Coordinates of C-alpha atoms and ligand atoms in Angstrom, one line a residue:
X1 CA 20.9 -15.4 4.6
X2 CA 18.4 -16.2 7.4
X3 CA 15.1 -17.9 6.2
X4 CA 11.8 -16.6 7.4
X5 CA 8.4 -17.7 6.8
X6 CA 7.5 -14.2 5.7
X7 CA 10.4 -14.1 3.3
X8 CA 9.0 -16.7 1.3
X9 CA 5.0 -15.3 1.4
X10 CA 3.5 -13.5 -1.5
X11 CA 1.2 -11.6 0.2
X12 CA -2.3 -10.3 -1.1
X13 CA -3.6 -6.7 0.1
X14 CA -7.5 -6.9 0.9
X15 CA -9.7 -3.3 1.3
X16 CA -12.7 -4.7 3.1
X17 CA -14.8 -2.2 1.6
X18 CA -14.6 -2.9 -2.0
X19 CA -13.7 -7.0 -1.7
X20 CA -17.0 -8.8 -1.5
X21 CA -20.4 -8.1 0.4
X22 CA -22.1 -10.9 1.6
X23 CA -25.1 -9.4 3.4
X24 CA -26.2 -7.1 0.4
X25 CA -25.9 -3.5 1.8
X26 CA -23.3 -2.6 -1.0
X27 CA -20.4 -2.6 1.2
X28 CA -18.1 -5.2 1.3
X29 CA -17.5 -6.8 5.1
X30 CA -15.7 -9.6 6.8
X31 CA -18.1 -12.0 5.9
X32 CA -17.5 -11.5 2.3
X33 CA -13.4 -11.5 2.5
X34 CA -13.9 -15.1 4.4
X35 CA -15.8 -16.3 1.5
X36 CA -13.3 -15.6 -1.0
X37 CA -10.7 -17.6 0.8
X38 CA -10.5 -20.2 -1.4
X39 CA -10.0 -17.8 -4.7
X40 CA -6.8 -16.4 -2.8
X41 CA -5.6 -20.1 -1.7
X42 CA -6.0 -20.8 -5.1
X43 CA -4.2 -18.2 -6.5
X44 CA -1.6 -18.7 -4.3
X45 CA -1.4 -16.5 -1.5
X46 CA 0.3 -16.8 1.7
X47 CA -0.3 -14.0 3.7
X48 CA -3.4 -11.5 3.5
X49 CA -3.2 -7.7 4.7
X50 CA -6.5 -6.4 5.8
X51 CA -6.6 -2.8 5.4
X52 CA -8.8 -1.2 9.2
X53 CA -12.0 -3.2 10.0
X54 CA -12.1 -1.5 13.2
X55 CA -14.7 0.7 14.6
X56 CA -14.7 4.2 12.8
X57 CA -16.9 6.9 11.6
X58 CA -15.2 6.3 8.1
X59 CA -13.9 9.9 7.2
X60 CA -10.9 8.5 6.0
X61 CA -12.8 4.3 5.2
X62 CA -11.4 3.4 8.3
X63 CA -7.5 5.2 8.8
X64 CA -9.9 7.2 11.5
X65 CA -10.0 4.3 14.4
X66 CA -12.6 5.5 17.0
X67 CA -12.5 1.9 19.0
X68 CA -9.1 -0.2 18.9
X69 CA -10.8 -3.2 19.9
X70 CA -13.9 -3.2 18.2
X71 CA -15.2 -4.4 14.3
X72 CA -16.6 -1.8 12.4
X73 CA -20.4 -2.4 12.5
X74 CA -20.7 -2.4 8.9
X75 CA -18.2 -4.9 8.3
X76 CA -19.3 -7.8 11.2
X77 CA -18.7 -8.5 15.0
X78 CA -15.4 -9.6 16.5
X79 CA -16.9 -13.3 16.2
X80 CA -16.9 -12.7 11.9
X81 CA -13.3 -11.6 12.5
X82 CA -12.2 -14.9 14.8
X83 CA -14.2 -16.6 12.3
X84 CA -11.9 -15.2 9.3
X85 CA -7.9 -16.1 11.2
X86 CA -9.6 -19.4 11.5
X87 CA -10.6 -19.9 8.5
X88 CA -7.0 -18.2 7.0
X89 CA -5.4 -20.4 9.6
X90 CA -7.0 -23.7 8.3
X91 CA -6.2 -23.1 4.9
X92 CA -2.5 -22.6 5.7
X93 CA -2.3 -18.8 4.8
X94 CA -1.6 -16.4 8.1
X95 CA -3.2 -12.7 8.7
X96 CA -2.0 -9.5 9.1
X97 CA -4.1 -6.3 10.1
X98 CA -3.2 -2.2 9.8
X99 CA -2.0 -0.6 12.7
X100 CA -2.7 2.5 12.5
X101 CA -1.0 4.7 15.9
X102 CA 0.3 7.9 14.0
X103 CA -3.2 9.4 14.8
X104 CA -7.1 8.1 16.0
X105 CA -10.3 9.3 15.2
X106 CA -11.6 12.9 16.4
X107 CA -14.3 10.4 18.2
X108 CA -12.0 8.0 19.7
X109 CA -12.6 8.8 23.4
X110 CA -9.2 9.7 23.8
X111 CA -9.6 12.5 22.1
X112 CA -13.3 13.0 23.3
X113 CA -11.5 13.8 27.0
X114 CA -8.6 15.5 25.5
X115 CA -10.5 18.0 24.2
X116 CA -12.9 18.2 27.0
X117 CA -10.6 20.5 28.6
X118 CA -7.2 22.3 29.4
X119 CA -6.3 20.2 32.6
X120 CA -8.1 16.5 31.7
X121 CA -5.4 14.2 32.1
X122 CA -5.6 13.4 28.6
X123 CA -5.0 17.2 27.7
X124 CA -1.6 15.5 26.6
X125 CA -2.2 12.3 24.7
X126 CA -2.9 15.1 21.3
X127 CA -1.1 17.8 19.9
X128 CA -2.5 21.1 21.3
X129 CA -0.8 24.5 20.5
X130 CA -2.1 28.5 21.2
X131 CA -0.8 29.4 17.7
X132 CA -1.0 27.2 14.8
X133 CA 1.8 26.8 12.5
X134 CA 1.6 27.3 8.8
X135 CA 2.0 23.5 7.6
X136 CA -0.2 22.1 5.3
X137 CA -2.0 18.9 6.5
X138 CA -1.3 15.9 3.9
X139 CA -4.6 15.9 2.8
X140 CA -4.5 19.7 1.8
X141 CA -5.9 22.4 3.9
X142 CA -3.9 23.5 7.2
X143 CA -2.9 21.2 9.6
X144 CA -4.2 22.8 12.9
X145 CA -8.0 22.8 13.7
X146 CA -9.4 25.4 16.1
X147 CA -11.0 24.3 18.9
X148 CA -13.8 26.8 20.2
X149 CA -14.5 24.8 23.4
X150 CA -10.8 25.3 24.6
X151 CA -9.8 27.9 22.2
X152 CA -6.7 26.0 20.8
X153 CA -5.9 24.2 17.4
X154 CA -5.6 20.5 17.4
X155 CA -3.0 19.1 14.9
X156 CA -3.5 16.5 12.0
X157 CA -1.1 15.4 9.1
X158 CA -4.4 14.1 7.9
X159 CA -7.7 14.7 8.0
X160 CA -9.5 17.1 10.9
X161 CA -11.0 14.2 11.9
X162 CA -7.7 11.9 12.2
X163 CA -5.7 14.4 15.2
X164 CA -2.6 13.1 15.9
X165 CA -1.4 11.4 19.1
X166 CA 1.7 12.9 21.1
X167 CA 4.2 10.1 20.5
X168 CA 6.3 12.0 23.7
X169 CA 3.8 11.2 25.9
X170 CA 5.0 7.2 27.5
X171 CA 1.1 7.0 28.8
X172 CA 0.0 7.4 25.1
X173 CA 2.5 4.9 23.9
X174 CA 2.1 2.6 27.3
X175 CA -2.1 2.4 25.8
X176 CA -0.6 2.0 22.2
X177 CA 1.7 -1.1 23.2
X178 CA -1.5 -3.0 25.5
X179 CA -3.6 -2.4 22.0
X180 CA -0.8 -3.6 19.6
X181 CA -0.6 -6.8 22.4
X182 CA -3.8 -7.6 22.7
X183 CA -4.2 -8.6 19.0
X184 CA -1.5 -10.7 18.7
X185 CA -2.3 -12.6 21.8
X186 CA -5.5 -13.2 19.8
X187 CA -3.3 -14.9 17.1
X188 CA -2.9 -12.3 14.3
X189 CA 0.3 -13.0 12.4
X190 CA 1.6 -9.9 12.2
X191 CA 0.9 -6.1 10.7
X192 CA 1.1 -3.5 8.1
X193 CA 2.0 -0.5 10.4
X194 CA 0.4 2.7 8.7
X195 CA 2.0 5.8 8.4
X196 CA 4.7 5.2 10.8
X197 CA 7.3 7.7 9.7
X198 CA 5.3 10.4 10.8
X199 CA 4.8 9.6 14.7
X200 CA 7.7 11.7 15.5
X201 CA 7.2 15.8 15.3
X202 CA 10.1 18.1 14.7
X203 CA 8.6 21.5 16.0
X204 CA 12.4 23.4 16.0
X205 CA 13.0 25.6 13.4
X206 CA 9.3 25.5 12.0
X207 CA 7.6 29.1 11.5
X208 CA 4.8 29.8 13.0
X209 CA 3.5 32.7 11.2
X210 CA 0.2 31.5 10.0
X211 CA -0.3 34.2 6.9
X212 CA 2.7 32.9 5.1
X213 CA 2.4 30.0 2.7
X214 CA 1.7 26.8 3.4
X215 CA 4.4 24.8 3.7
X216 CA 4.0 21.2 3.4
X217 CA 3.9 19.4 7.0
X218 CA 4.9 16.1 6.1
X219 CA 8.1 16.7 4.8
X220 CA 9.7 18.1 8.2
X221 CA 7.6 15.1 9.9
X222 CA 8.9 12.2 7.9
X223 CA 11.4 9.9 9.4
X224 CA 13.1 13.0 11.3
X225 CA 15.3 13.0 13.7
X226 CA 14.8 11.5 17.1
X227 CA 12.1 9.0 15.3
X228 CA 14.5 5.6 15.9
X229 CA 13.8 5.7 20.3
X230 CA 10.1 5.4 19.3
X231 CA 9.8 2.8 17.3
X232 CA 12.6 0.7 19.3
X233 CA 10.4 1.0 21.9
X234 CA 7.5 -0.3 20.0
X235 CA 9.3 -3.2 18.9
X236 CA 10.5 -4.0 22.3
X237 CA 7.1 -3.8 23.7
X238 CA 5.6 -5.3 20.7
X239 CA 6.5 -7.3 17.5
X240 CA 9.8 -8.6 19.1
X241 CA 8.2 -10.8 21.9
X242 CA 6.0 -12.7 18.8
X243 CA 7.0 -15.0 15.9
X244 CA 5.4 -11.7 13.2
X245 CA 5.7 -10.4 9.9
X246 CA 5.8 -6.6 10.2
X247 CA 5.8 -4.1 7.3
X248 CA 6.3 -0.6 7.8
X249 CA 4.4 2.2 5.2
X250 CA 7.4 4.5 5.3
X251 CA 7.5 7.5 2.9
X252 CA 10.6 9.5 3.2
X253 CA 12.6 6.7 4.3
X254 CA 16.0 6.5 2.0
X255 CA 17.9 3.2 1.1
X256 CA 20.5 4.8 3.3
X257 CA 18.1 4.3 6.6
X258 CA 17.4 0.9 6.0
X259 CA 20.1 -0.1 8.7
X260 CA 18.2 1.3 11.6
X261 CA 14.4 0.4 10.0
X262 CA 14.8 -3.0 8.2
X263 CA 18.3 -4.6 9.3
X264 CA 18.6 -7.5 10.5
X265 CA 20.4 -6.8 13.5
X266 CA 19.0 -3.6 14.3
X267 CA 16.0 -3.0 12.2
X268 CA 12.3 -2.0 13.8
X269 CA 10.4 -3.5 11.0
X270 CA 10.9 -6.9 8.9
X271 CA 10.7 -4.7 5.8
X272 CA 8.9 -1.3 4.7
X273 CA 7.1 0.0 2.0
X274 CA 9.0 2.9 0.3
X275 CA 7.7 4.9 -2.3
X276 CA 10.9 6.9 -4.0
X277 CA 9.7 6.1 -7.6
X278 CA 6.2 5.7 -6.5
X279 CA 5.4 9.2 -4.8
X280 CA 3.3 8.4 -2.4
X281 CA 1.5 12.1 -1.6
X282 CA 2.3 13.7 -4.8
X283 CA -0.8 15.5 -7.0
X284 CA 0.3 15.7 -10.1
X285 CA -1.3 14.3 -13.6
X286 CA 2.1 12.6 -15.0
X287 CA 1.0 9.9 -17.2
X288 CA 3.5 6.9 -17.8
X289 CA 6.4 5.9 -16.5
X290 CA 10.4 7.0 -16.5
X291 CA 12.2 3.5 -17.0
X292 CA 15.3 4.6 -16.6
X293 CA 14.8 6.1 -13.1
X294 CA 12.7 3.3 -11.8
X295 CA 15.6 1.2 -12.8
X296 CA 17.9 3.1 -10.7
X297 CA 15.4 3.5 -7.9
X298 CA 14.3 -0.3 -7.6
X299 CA 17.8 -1.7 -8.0
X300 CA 19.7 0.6 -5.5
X301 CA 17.1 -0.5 -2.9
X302 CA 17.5 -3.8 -4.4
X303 CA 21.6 -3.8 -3.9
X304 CA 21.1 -1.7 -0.5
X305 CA 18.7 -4.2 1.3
X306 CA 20.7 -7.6 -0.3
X307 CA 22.1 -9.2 2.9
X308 CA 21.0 -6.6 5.1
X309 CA 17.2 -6.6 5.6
X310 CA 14.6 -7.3 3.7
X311 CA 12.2 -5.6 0.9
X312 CA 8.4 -5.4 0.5
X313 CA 7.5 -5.2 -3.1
X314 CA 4.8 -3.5 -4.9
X315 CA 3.4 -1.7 -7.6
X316 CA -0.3 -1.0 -6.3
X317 CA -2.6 -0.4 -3.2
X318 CA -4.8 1.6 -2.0
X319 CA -3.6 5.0 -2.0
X320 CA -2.4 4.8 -5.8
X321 CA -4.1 5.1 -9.2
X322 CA -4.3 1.7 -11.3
X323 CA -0.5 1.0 -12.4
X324 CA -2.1 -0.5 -15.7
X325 CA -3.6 2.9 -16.0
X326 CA -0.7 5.1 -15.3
X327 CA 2.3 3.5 -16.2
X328 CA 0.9 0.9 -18.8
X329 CA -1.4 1.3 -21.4
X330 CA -5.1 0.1 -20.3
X331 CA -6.6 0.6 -24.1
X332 CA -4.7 -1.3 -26.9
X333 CA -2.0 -3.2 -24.3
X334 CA -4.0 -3.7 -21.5
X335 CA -3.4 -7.5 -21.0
X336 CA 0.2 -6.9 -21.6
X337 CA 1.2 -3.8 -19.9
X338 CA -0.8 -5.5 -16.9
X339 CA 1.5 -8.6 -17.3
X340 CA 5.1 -6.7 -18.1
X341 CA 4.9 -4.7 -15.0
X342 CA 4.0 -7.6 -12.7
X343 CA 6.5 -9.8 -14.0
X344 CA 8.8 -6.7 -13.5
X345 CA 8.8 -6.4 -9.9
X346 CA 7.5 -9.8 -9.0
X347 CA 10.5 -11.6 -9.2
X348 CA 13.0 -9.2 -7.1
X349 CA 14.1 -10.0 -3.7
X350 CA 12.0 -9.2 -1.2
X351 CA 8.1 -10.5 -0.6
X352 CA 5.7 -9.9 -3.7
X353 CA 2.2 -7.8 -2.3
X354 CA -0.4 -7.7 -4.8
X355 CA -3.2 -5.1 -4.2
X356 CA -6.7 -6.2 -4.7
X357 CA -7.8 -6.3 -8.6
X358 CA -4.5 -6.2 -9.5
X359 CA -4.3 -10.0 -10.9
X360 CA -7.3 -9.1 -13.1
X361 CA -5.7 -5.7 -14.0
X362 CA -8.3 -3.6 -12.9
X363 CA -8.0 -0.4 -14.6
X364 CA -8.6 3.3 -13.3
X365 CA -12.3 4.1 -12.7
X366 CA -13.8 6.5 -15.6
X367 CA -15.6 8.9 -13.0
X368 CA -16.0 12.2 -14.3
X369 CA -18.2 13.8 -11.9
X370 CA -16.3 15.0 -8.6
X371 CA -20.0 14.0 -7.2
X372 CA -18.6 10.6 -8.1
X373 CA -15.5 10.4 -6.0
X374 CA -15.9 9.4 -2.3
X375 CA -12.6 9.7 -0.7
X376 CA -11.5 12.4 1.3
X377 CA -8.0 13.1 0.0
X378 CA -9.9 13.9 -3.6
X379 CA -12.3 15.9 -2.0
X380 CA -10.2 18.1 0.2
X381 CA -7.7 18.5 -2.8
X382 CA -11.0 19.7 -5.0
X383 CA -12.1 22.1 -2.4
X384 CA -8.2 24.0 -1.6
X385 CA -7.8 23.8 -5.2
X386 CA -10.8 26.2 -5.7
X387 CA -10.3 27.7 -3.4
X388 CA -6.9 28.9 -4.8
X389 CA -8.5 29.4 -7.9
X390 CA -7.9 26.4 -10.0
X391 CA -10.6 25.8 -12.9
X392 CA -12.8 23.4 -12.1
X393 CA -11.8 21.2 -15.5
X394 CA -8.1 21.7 -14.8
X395 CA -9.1 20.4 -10.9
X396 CA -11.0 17.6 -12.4
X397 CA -8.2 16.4 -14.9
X398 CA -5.7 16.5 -11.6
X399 CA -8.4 14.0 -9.3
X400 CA -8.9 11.7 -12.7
X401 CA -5.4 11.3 -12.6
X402 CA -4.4 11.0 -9.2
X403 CA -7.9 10.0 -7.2
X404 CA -7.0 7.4 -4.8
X405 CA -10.4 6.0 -5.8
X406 CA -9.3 4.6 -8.8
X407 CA -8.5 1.7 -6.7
X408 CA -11.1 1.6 -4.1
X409 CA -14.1 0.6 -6.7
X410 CA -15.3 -3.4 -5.9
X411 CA -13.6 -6.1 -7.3
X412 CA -14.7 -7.1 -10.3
X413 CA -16.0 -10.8 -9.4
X414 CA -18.1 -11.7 -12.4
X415 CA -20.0 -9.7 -15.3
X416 CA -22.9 -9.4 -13.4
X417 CA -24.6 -6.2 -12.0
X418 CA -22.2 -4.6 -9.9
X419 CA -19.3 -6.8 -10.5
X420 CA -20.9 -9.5 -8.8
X421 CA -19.6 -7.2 -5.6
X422 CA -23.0 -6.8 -4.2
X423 CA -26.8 -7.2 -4.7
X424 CA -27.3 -3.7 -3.9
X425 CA -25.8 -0.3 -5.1
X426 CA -22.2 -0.5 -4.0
X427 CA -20.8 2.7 -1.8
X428 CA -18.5 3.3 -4.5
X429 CA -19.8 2.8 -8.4
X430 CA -18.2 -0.5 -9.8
X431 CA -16.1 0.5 -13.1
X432 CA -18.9 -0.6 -16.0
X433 CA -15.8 -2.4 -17.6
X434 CA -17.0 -5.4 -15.4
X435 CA -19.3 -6.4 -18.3
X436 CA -15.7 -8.3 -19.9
X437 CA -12.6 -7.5 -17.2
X438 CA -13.6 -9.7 -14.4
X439 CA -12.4 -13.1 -12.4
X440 CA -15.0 -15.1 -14.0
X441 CA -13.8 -14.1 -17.5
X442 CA -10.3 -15.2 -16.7
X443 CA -10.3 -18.0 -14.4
X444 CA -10.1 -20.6 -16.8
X445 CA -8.3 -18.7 -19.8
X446 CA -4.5 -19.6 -19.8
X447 CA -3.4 -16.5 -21.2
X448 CA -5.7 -13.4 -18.9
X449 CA -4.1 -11.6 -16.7
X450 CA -5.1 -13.9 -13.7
X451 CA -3.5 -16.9 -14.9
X452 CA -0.2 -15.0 -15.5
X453 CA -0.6 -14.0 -11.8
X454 CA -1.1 -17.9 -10.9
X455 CA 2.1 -18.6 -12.9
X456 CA 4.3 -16.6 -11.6
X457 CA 2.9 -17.1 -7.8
X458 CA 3.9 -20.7 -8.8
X459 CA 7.7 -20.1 -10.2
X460 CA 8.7 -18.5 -7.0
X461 CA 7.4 -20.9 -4.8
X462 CA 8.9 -23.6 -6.9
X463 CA 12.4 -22.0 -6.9
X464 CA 14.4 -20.9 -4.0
X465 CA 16.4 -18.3 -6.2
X466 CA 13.3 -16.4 -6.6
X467 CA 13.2 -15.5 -3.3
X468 CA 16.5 -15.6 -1.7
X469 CA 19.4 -15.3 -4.8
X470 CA 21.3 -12.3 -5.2
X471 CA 19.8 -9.7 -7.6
X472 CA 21.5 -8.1 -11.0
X473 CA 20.4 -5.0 -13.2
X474 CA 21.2 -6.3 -17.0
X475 CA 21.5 -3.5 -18.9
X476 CA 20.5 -4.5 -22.9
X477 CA 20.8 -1.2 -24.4
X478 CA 17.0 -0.3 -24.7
X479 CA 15.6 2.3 -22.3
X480 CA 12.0 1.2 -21.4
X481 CA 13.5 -2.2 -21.0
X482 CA 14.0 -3.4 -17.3
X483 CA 15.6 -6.4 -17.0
X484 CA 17.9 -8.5 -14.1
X485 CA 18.7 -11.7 -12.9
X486 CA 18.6 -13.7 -9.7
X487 CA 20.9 -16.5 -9.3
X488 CA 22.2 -18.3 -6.4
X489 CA 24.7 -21.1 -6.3
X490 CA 22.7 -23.3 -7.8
X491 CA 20.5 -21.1 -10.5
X492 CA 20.4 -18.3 -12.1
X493 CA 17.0 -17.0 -13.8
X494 CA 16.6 -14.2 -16.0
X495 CA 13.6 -11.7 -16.0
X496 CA 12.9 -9.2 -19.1
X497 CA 10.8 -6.8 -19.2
X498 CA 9.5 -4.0 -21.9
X499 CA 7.5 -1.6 -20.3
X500 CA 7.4 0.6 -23.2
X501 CA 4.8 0.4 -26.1
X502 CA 7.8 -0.2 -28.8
X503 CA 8.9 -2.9 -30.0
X504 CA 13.1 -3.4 -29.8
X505 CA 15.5 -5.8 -31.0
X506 CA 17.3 -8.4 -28.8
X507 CA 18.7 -11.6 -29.6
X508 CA 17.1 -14.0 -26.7
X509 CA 19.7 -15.8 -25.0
X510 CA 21.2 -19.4 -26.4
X511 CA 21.6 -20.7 -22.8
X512 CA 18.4 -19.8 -21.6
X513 CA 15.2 -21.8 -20.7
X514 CA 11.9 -19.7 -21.3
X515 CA 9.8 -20.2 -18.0
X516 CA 6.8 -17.6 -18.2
X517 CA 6.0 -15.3 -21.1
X518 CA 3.0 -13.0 -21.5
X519 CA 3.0 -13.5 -25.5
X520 CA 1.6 -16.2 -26.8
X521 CA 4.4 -16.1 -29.6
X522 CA 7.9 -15.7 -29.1
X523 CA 10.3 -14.0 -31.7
X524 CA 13.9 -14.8 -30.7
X525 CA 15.3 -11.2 -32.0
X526 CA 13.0 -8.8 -30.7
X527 CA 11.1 -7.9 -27.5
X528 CA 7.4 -6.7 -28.6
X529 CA 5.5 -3.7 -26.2
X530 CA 5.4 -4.7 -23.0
X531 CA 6.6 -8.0 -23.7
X532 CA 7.8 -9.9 -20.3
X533 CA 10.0 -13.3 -20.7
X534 CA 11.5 -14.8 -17.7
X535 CA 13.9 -17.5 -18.5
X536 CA 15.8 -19.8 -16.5
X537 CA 19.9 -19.7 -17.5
X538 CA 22.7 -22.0 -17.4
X539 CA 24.9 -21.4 -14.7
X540 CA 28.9 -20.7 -15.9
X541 CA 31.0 -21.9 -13.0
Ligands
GLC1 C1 -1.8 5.7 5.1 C2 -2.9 4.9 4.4 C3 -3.9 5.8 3.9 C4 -4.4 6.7 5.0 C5 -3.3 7.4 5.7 C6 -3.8 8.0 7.0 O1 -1.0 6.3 4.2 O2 -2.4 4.0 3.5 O3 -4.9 5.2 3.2 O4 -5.3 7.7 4.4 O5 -2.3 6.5 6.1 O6 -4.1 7.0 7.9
CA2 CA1 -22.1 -5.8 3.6

């Protein structure tokens, strides 16, 4: 297997908004990720993913890019963002920013012209149409917009304000490629490429009666047909003419696909995010977590990627709910279901990301107010919902479940107002649980959450099999538990998980070594909840 820098990264996920503020106007900026450098060197990190710091009007915290080329005002000036890659670049770690292309602000002046008129040249560069269809934009609501200056609707998988560029047009991708360029000739290391199964549109076969149901957009616009051209091109243009690291966010693509998005020989990206057990758009108020089918989902990517591409793992960003609060168990096993599902899919093949808050096991904010909630996904979703005729409560119980604001609140720092965030009120309320669940309170305790993290960032830089060996499901008989090896020729580890909250009996291995545990005592015959061992094995020639 062919080793890569980026193959050997554990990468750390960084939302600008909610990191650190350093100028005390309660939202976080560039400034403020710069000075926490040293906390993510420390931990461990190789590579940091800034979600946009570009220039918006914020509909969508940034995914709405109204200048390319520009820092959101809020967050700094280009000089605080030269200022950060050097100060990534001097402490060894490397910097990766979101592209975001499917779609640009409704005040990018692209768009600004396009809609000036019928016949301005950039009529084209957006998705115009006499007649909507009746898809449903991603974000709820339809996706067309009416346009009263020019009397046609606009489309937008997301937001009205995020209209989506015409990917057929070579003058819209021609601007796209000079953009993508012009970064990494400033020395960014590579990007998280947003939304990027959606650029292509399949309008064949699509009705276009808009008094029928909504049918959901996304699904006839994710990796369809006719996509692969596209993003060749990009590559071409792009990534390929630069020593990168390039992660794709690809919902709806299917271990089967991964030849022509993540192979080696013909792959777009280095690796994508998919989210088969993870759902990426779905709305529903499912609490906790089907082992047996994540087990199936994470190993067949697992056995379809091995010696092929190569994966991205992880188990939170921005988009999703706490995983501590979903699938774990944030009240009586918060420390260890935090724990059991990092060590779970920290260790497969592929490169670790860690979302913000996550090495603390940040939990789900308690917001009951919809008042409360700042993101526009949860706000559209309240108002359709309505207007459908959903109670409010049962609306309610659907955001407090699913509100992709459960992971935007500020990092808890310290126990001091605010999180140690900010001085001021932050734009989003910290979760009160600061007071005891912070980095502060577990820096220098061997057993938190955070020092776990630290351990395990340390194993799989300290052991090539961690990142390159071959990966085995080991089935022990016990539903909720998830457990596999990695071995190579010259090692073989074990990892064991119990991401249930019962205990069950299993006879710990002779020939094993334990390496990382998350309990503080170990009972050779049975796995307590959420209990995660990883041991290193004897290898049987
Ligand atoms: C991606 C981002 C999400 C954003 C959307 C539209 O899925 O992760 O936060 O809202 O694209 O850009
Ligand atoms: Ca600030």
């Amino acid at each position: 297997m062919n080793k890569k820098w980026w193959k050997e990264a554990v990468a750390y996920q960084v939302y600008p908004r909610s990191f650190k503020d350093s100028n005390g106007d309660g939202l976080g900026d560039l400034a403020g990720v710069a000075s926490k450098l040293d906390y993510l060197q420390e931990l461990g990190i190789n590579v940091i993913w800034i979600c946009p710091m570009y220039q918006s009007p914020n509909d969508d915290n940034g995914y709405d890019i109204s200048d390319y080329q520009e820092i959101l005002d809020e967050f700094g000036t280009m000089e605080d963002f030269d200022h950060l890659l050097e100060e990534v670049h001097k402490r060894g770690m490397k910097l990766i920013i979101d592209l975001v292309i499917n779609h640009t602000s409704d005040e990018h002046p692209w768009f600004q012209e396009s809609r000036s008129s019928k016949d301005n040249p950039k009529r084209d560069w957006y998705i115009w149409r006499d007649e909507p269809t009746n898809w449903e934009s991603i974000f709820g609501g339809p996706a067309w917009e009416y346009d009263k200056e020019t009397k046609q609707y606009y489309l937008h998988l997301f937001s009205k304000k995020q209209p989506d560029l015409n990917w057929e047009n070579p003058e819209v991708r021609k601007a796209l490629y000079e953009m993508v360029n012009w970064w990494l000739d400033k020395g960014i290391d590579g990007y998280r490429v947003d939304a990027i199964s959606h650029i292509k549109k399949d309008f064949s076969d699509m009705p276009d009666d808009a008094h029928r149901a909504f049918i959901p957009a996304w699904e006839k616009m994710m990796n369809v047909e006719g996509i692969q051209p596209l993003l060749a091109e990009l590559r071409d243009e792009t990534f390929a003419k630069y020593d990168i690291m390039t992660v794709g966010e690809a919902n709806g693509v299917k271990v089967d696909d991964i030849g022509e998005w993540i192979s080696e020989e013909d792959g777009k990206f280095n690796m994508v995010f998919q989210f088969e057990d993870m759902g990426l758009w779905n709305a529903d108020s499912k609490h906790g977590i089907d082992v047996r089918r994540l087990k199936e989902i994470r190993s067949r990517w697992q056995k379809g990627v091995e010696g092929k591409g190569w994966n991205a793992l992880f188990i939170e960003n921005h988009d999703k709910p706490r995983v501590v609060s979903t699938w774990g168990n944030d009240r009586q096993y918060w420390r260890e279901s935090a724990t059991a599902f990092a060590c779970m899919y920290f260790f497969m093949q592929g490169t670790p990301f860690i979302y913000q808050g996550q090495e603390i096991g940040m939990t789900n904010a308690p917001f009951e107010e919809i008042e409360h909630y700042n993101d526009v996904r949860t706000h559209n979703l309240y108002f359709y919902k309505r207007q459908t005729g959903m109670m409010h409560d049962d609306v309610m119980t659907l955001i407090k479940a699913t509100s992709r604001d459960h992971s935007r609140t500020p990092m808890q720092w310290d126990a001091s107002p605010h999180g140690g965030f900010s001085t001021a009120e932050p734009w989003l309320r910290a979760n009160p649980n600061h007071s005891w669940l912070n980095v502060e309170a577990q820096k220098n305790d061997p057993h938190s959450v955070l020092s776990f993290y630290k351990q395990m960032i340390w194993l799989r830089k300290h052991m090539e099999v961690l990142v390159y060996g071959r990966y085995n499901l080991v089935e022990m008989g016990h539903e909720s538990v998830f457990a596999y090896t990695r071995e190579d020729e010259h090692e073989k580890v074990l990892v064991v998980t119990n991401l249930g909250q019962h205990a069950c009996w299993w006879d710990e291995p002779e020939d094993g070594t334990l390496l990382l545990a998350n309990y503080k005592v170990i009972d050779p015959n049975q796995l307590y909840p959420y209990e995660a061992r990883v041991y290193k094995m004897k290898l049987h020639q």
